[in-house]
XYZ file of C-alpha atoms in Angstrom:
521
model
C 0.000 0.000 0.000
C 1.280 3.401 -0.875
C 1.896 6.112 1.688
C -0.975 8.558 2.081
C 1.223 11.447 1.002
C 1.946 9.633 -2.314
C -1.700 8.869 -3.185
C -3.191 11.002 -5.985
C -6.661 11.365 -7.430
C -6.147 8.455 -9.803
C -5.298 6.226 -6.878
C -8.488 7.322 -5.065
C -10.543 6.409 -8.115
C -8.880 3.031 -8.318
C -9.503 2.431 -4.602
C -13.144 3.455 -5.038
C -13.626 1.066 -7.962
C -11.805 -1.680 -6.192
C -13.768 -1.243 -2.916
C -17.061 -0.194 -4.505
C -19.131 -2.809 -2.672
C -17.897 -1.534 0.704
C -19.430 1.835 -0.243
C -22.549 0.743 -2.123
C -23.806 -1.987 0.198
C -23.664 0.030 3.500
C -25.257 2.980 1.737
C -28.136 0.918 0.405
C -28.674 -1.056 3.610
C -28.521 1.896 6.010
C -30.674 4.104 3.780
C -33.345 1.430 3.374
C -33.257 0.715 7.104
C -33.613 4.423 7.930
C -36.585 4.760 5.562
C -38.323 1.765 7.098
C -37.584 2.957 10.643
C -38.675 6.535 9.910
C -42.050 5.401 8.607
C -42.563 3.095 11.552
C -42.234 5.974 14.058
C -45.618 7.223 15.340
C -46.525 10.791 14.307
C -46.248 13.431 17.011
C -48.448 16.507 16.704
C -47.724 19.924 18.220
C -50.284 22.540 19.197
C -49.266 26.042 20.229
C -51.027 28.916 21.967
C -49.809 32.455 21.412
C -50.227 34.584 24.557
C -49.868 38.371 24.496
C -48.407 40.223 27.475
C -50.616 43.290 27.929
C -48.982 46.203 29.681
C -50.460 47.944 32.704
C -53.509 49.984 31.682
C -52.887 52.733 34.248
C -49.757 54.789 33.458
C -46.815 53.907 35.673
C -46.318 57.626 36.362
C -49.484 57.466 38.506
C -49.242 53.950 39.951
C -46.007 52.012 40.161
C -46.475 48.252 39.771
C -45.403 46.029 42.638
C -44.223 43.289 40.236
C -40.986 44.505 38.677
C -39.328 41.225 37.661
C -38.665 40.530 33.996
C -41.038 38.495 31.880
C -38.498 35.716 31.454
C -38.030 35.265 35.190
C -41.776 35.384 35.862
C -42.499 32.883 33.098
C -39.876 30.564 34.537
C -41.484 30.844 37.981
C -45.003 30.284 36.605
C -43.884 27.329 34.475
C -42.239 25.728 37.520
C -45.511 26.042 39.434
C -47.665 24.754 36.570
C -45.302 21.891 35.782
C -45.446 20.597 39.308
C -46.523 17.011 39.730
C -49.872 17.966 41.267
C -50.886 20.209 38.360
C -49.661 17.896 35.612
C -51.200 14.827 37.238
C -54.594 16.565 37.226
C -54.214 17.363 33.519
C -53.130 13.774 32.762
C -56.194 12.372 34.507
C -58.476 15.026 33.012
C -57.544 14.254 29.375
C -56.530 10.619 29.888
C -53.043 11.214 28.568
C -50.357 8.537 28.083
C -52.848 5.727 28.558
C -50.530 3.334 26.720
C -47.693 4.073 29.182
C -49.590 3.866 32.447
C -49.387 0.097 32.516
C -45.601 0.056 32.288
C -44.457 3.327 33.877
C -44.938 5.003 37.232
C -46.752 8.306 37.493
C -43.492 10.135 38.257
C -42.047 8.905 34.964
C -45.180 9.897 33.070
C -45.102 13.375 34.619
C -41.440 13.688 33.646
C -42.307 12.723 30.053
C -45.106 15.305 29.954
C -42.689 18.008 31.145
C -40.482 17.157 28.167
C -43.513 17.449 25.859
C -44.209 21.026 27.012
C -42.199 23.873 25.468
C -42.204 27.616 26.094
C -40.831 30.191 23.686
C -40.615 33.937 24.471
C -41.124 36.260 21.507
C -39.480 39.635 21.995
C -40.616 40.207 25.574
C -44.161 41.135 24.463
C -45.579 37.665 23.827
C -44.766 34.020 24.323
C -45.962 30.780 22.788
C -46.813 27.641 24.702
C -46.487 24.279 22.933
C -47.572 20.757 23.741
C -46.602 17.616 21.799
C -48.732 14.474 21.625
C -50.043 11.691 19.435
C -53.701 12.785 19.239
C -54.100 16.148 17.457
C -57.431 16.997 19.122
C -56.151 16.185 22.606
C -52.956 18.138 21.927
C -54.904 21.309 21.125
C -57.098 20.949 24.227
C -54.107 20.375 26.500
C -52.303 23.398 24.999
C -55.323 25.619 25.678
C -55.659 24.203 29.188
C -52.005 24.978 29.916
C -52.469 28.506 28.544
C -55.448 29.106 30.851
C -53.367 27.848 33.784
C -50.612 30.305 32.868
C -53.101 33.188 32.824
C -54.661 32.168 36.141
C -51.319 31.628 37.799
C -50.016 34.998 36.568
C -53.043 36.824 38.023
C -52.739 34.939 41.288
C -49.011 35.544 41.497
C -49.410 39.274 40.868
C -52.178 39.556 43.474
C -50.120 37.601 45.992
C -47.084 39.782 45.354
C -49.146 42.966 45.711
C -50.806 41.778 48.920
C -47.524 40.445 50.261
C -45.888 43.785 49.534
C -48.693 45.588 51.373
C -48.426 43.256 54.373
C -44.661 43.658 54.477
C -44.971 47.452 54.334
C -47.575 47.362 57.117
C -45.186 45.416 59.337
C -42.336 47.771 58.479
C -44.526 50.770 59.213
C -45.388 49.426 62.651
C -41.727 48.770 63.375
C -40.572 52.172 62.150
C -43.459 53.900 63.937
C -42.439 52.243 67.192
C -38.835 53.264 66.574
C -39.994 56.818 65.823
C -41.975 56.969 69.058
C -38.990 55.667 71.015
C -36.782 58.351 69.494
C -39.388 61.023 70.252
C -39.501 59.820 73.856
C -35.692 59.878 73.989
C -35.649 63.508 72.744
C -38.359 64.496 75.212
C -36.553 62.812 78.114
C -33.267 64.443 77.064
C -34.896 67.882 77.043
C -36.493 67.237 80.431
C -33.167 66.149 81.916
C -31.376 69.143 80.476
C -34.061 71.780 80.819
C -32.437 75.197 80.959
C -29.208 73.923 79.343
C -30.552 73.293 75.841
C -28.875 74.911 72.817
C -31.937 77.038 72.025
C -31.781 78.447 75.576
C -28.173 79.631 75.231
C -29.112 83.286 74.565
C -31.529 83.302 77.515
C -28.864 81.748 79.743
C -26.338 84.373 78.679
C -28.803 87.168 79.428
C -29.718 85.598 82.764
C -26.039 85.176 83.638
C -25.444 88.825 82.832
C -28.391 89.859 85.028
C -27.165 87.655 87.853
C -23.718 89.176 87.614
C -25.278 92.652 87.732
C -27.361 91.614 90.755
C -24.276 90.155 92.401
C -22.431 93.416 91.840
C -25.380 95.361 93.293
C -25.516 93.050 96.317
C -21.772 93.513 96.800
C -22.282 97.274 96.704
C -25.156 96.974 99.187
C -23.003 94.879 101.514
C -20.231 97.480 101.414
C -22.780 100.242 102.056
C -24.308 98.289 104.950
C -20.882 97.737 106.442
C -20.252 101.472 106.236
C -23.518 102.240 107.999
C -22.677 99.641 110.595
C -19.424 101.360 111.406
C -21.235 104.725 111.673
C -23.873 103.240 113.966
C -21.220 101.628 116.092
C -19.579 105.027 116.587
C -22.915 106.649 117.490
C -23.756 103.862 119.940
C -20.369 104.339 121.624
C -21.022 108.084 121.952
C -24.540 107.488 123.345
C -23.172 104.997 125.810
C -20.879 107.692 127.350
C -23.679 110.279 127.410
C -26.054 107.873 129.164
C -23.496 107.396 131.933
C -23.318 111.176 132.437
C -27.142 111.473 132.524
C -27.399 108.812 135.229
C -24.932 110.833 137.371
C -27.004 114.037 136.972
C -30.189 112.322 138.034
C -28.765 111.658 141.522
C -29.184 115.331 142.441
C -32.780 115.634 141.283
C -34.173 115.047 144.798
C -31.994 117.817 146.261
C -33.115 120.246 143.593
C -36.778 119.424 144.246
C -36.308 120.118 148.016
C -35.433 123.700 147.218
C -38.725 124.171 145.421
C -40.262 126.028 148.385
C -37.932 128.885 147.775
C -36.891 128.426 144.234
C -34.729 130.834 142.356
C -34.793 131.331 138.636
C -31.499 129.511 138.314
C -32.704 126.555 140.383
C -35.895 126.309 138.393
C -34.036 126.256 135.116
C -31.647 123.614 136.395
C -34.613 121.592 137.528
C -36.307 122.055 134.124
C -33.152 120.975 132.399
C -32.957 117.858 134.523
C -36.651 117.090 133.899
C -36.244 117.497 130.145
C -33.526 114.940 130.199
C -35.862 112.471 131.845
C -39.312 113.510 130.524
C -40.933 115.064 127.511
C -42.207 118.590 127.229
C -45.778 117.462 127.983
C -44.899 115.881 131.304
C -46.798 117.509 134.244
C -43.616 118.221 136.190
C -42.025 119.867 133.201
C -45.129 121.979 132.588
C -45.278 122.964 136.263
C -41.628 124.038 136.405
C -41.971 125.939 133.171
C -44.970 127.805 134.595
C -43.015 128.726 137.688
C -40.093 129.949 135.613
C -42.456 132.063 133.545
C -43.986 133.668 136.643
C -40.594 134.236 138.134
C -39.321 135.838 134.951
C -42.343 138.039 134.791
C -41.710 139.101 138.320
C -38.094 139.963 138.056
C -38.249 140.785 134.346
C -35.115 138.890 133.859
C -33.007 140.100 130.963
C -30.265 137.517 131.146
C -29.980 134.505 128.837
C -30.585 131.124 130.401
C -27.505 129.262 131.172
C -29.194 126.244 129.731
C -28.708 127.665 126.276
C -24.970 127.484 126.681
C -25.320 123.994 127.870
C -27.476 123.192 124.817
C -24.869 124.654 122.483
C -22.168 122.572 124.082
C -24.157 119.323 124.078
C -26.826 118.582 121.442
C -28.476 116.142 123.800
C -28.755 118.755 126.673
C -32.379 119.612 125.713
C -33.311 115.972 125.737
C -34.641 114.178 128.660
C -32.899 111.148 130.106
C -35.650 108.870 128.660
C -35.091 110.285 125.195
C -31.365 109.613 125.399
C -32.043 106.079 126.503
C -34.621 105.709 123.731
C -32.190 106.951 121.078
C -29.544 104.576 122.354
C -31.979 101.702 122.102
C -32.981 102.815 118.616
C -29.359 102.945 117.539
C -28.786 99.518 119.013
C -31.816 98.121 117.195
C -30.743 99.804 114.000
C -27.289 98.301 114.404
C -28.848 94.868 114.830
C -30.978 95.536 111.770
C -27.863 96.435 109.791
C -26.207 93.203 110.966
C -29.298 91.271 109.906
C -29.312 93.082 106.567
C -25.637 92.243 106.023
C -26.349 88.592 106.873
C -29.244 88.517 104.425
C -27.152 90.186 101.746
C -24.358 87.634 102.293
C -26.847 84.780 101.945
C -28.291 86.383 98.833
C -24.773 86.825 97.473
C -24.030 83.122 98.111
C -27.226 82.131 96.305
C -26.353 84.409 93.412
C -22.891 82.853 93.202
C -24.472 79.387 93.118
C -26.831 80.495 90.351
C -23.975 82.120 88.436
C -21.935 78.910 88.729
C -24.957 76.878 87.598
C -25.573 79.078 84.570
C -21.879 79.079 83.713
C -21.977 75.271 83.854
C -25.039 75.282 81.589
C -23.323 77.537 79.094
C -20.137 75.426 79.158
C -22.137 72.215 78.645
C -24.237 73.696 75.826
C -21.904 72.503 72.981
C -21.932 68.962 74.335
C -25.718 69.026 74.779
C -26.056 70.470 71.291
C -23.984 67.634 69.836
C -26.047 65.025 71.671
C -29.296 66.681 70.622
C -28.121 66.924 67.010
C -27.395 63.172 67.027
C -30.862 62.470 68.425
C -32.510 64.761 65.889
C -30.454 63.263 63.049
C -31.578 59.738 63.916
C -35.121 60.987 64.393
C -35.047 62.799 61.036
C -33.757 59.711 59.222
C -36.405 57.550 60.837
C -39.097 60.098 60.022
C -38.030 60.204 56.371
C -38.068 56.406 56.296
C -41.523 56.405 57.862
C -42.869 58.918 55.342
C -41.315 56.940 52.487
C -42.928 53.744 53.781
C -46.271 55.540 54.024
C -46.052 56.547 50.358
C -44.977 53.054 49.337
C -47.774 51.424 51.318
C -50.354 53.713 49.701
C -48.956 52.881 46.266
C -48.921 49.155 47.136
C -52.555 49.281 48.258
C -53.585 50.998 45.043
C -51.516 48.505 43.028
C -53.173 45.600 44.872
C -56.624 46.995 44.068
C -55.522 47.484 40.462
C -54.451 43.845 40.261
C -57.783 42.702 41.701
C -59.735 44.543 38.999
C -57.227 43.263 36.402
C -55.962 46.677 35.358
C -52.331 45.689 35.742
C -50.123 43.685 33.433
C -51.877 40.496 32.356
C -51.729 37.661 29.849
C -54.211 37.473 26.978
C -54.629 34.587 24.525
C -53.971 36.092 21.134
C -54.045 32.900 19.096
C -55.622 29.829 20.757
C -54.337 26.350 19.974
C -55.957 24.638 17.019
C -56.024 21.026 15.932
C -52.783 20.453 13.972
C -53.159 19.168 10.427
C -49.807 17.454 10.058
C -47.410 15.919 12.533
C -44.655 17.975 14.055
C -42.285 15.034 14.232
C -40.641 12.775 13.280
C -39.066 14.679 10.402
C -38.652 11.742 8.049
C -36.778 13.689 5.390
C -34.200 14.733 7.897
C -33.904 11.193 9.254
C -33.321 9.768 5.741
C -30.845 12.466 4.806
C -28.918 11.923 8.007
C -29.031 8.173 7.367
C -27.645 8.660 3.829
C -24.829 10.778 5.188
C -24.168 8.173 7.840
C -24.165 5.419 5.183
C -21.645 7.251 3.042
C -19.485 7.831 6.083
C -19.641 4.142 6.969
C -18.734 3.145 3.387
C -15.793 5.489 3.295
C -14.656 4.300 6.703
C -14.877 0.640 5.707
C -12.983 1.357 2.485
C -10.210 3.160 4.331
C -9.986 0.371 6.900
C -9.870 -2.375 4.263
C -7.265 -0.531 2.251
C -5.162 -0.001 5.342
C -5.242 -3.694 6.212
C -4.521 -4.829 2.635
C -0.735 -5.260 2.121
C -0.894 -6.455 -1.505
C 1.393 -4.934 -4.124
C -0.692 -3.194 -6.737
C 2.081 -1.866 -8.981
C 5.831 -1.836 -9.419
C 6.172 1.233 -7.247
C 4.709 -0.589 -4.233
C 7.211 -3.405 -4.714
C 10.202 -1.116 -5.103
C 9.138 0.876 -2.049
C 8.712 -2.227 0.050
C 12.022 -3.970 -1.084
C 14.087 -0.833 -1.391
C 15.370 -2.126 -4.747
C 14.794 -1.000 -8.276
C 12.989 -3.446 -10.551
C 14.664 -4.177 -13.893
C 11.545 -5.450 -15.686
C 7.932 -6.458 -15.073
C 5.753 -9.198 -16.578
C 2.197 -8.043 -17.378
C -0.823 -10.079 -16.323
C -1.690 -12.791 -18.881
C -5.449 -12.909 -19.499
C -6.960 -15.717 -21.614
C -10.204 -15.520 -23.561
C -11.923 -17.658 -20.944
C -10.811 -15.282 -18.210
C -12.157 -12.373 -20.208
C -15.559 -14.066 -20.675
C -15.851 -14.894 -16.968
C -14.845 -11.387 -15.977
C -17.389 -9.808 -18.316
C -20.152 -12.124 -17.080
C -19.329 -11.314 -13.471
C -19.292 -7.608 -14.200
C -22.723 -7.842 -15.870
C -24.219 -9.671 -12.857
C -22.701 -7.238 -10.373
C -23.765 -4.269 -12.454
C -27.321 -5.557 -12.752
C -27.549 -6.226 -9.023
C -26.163 -2.837 -8.206
C -28.501 -1.108 -10.602
C -31.438 -3.039 -9.104
C -30.603 -2.011 -5.570
C -29.985 1.528 -6.613
C -33.307 1.677 -8.436
C -35.128 0.355 -5.366
C -33.398 2.870 -3.159
C -34.076 5.709 -5.569
C -37.748 4.723 -5.814
C -38.099 4.734 -2.043
C -36.396 8.110 -1.820
C -38.655 9.550 -4.526
C -41.739 8.191 -2.750
C -40.481 9.585 0.555
C -39.609 13.075 -0.629
C -42.298 13.635 -3.241
C -45.320 11.568 -2.352
C -45.478 10.983 1.405
C -44.183 14.373 2.502
């Protein structure tokens, strides 16, 4: 056998003629077998229902739909629900499907086969077609329509469930956020109660109050200094009155002696007595009035022209005209006034201490205001975020409720049967033409493969080149094949028989192919 690299077209033709039966026989046998097998397969019919996806009738600018998943994902979800064993088993029993398989297969296997017989094809996102394959064309159309109605029902139910589930979820979230909002409101209220007077919005009032307190403290300080000054003045006056009172008590010792001289009083004695009585009594005292009357009579009698010596005494001592009781009374008044000043100073000191406490408290409030403001800002920030979330949830819940009502009245996106399934006129499969064509290609491939294998296993020398290549020697001469007349007759007869047989088989095969492609299909 020659090397593959040395084989030319002429060699291929010789191999084909030499191994023609390895090509012709597999081709004829496989093709005939494929034709017979293709026409023995039972016809399978397909019925399809075209379903239109109608958009939401209310503009989305007014009502946002709660179902936002793509049509492909929703169709996958709906098909999984419809192709469950429970749903498909009901359809199998309803239409008495696969009656020939129920005796040999379990229901799970039959349901699995029915799932394979159902096909779904999406067309551009605006429609989809649902197919069902079966042996009975009428039953196939009814099952396809039944599946389409299940898709429509399941889509409506799924959309309603999603809308209601969204509303329920939003209701729960609203309750949670509302509770959180109330807790934050209570936290802000409690914070303001704990820090009343030290809140950021009260800073200006605190500053004004602090300024007033400082002014009051300064005024109290001034009052205390003034009171201390008056106290020192009163203390000096009390000391002076204390010495005068001692002198008055000494003068009163001689009052009895002066009164004994009343029987023969002189003007000087009467005036001394009057002066002593004035120290002790008031001008309206009977003794004073009596002495004054005597002095007046005596003066009228003697027509005294001299000034009373008591005037000199009065000029020397401002308390000379006063009675002893008046001096004592003034001393007591001064003492009481001094006590009052002490009490006033004590009260002013207490007031000053209270003012200092208030000033310290307000200073503490003002110093803590930035910290309180930061804490309050954090509370208000959390409260504001929660309030925005609550308002957003309120809007979403209202939209979800409207969307749920829209789904109930079927104003949302829905499926509509645009082209119901009809009874198919011709089978969907098997595709006999395709089966035969594939079989012919397979037959040719088998023939070529057998030819290549036979040629590879054949080590015969076909020409002088094969011999020289095998021996590595150059041939000097070759003897041609000697053919007798008898050999020629036998060879011709054999060729005629083979040719007739081949033509017969080829005619049969061609007839079957013509019947298959032109008549049956």
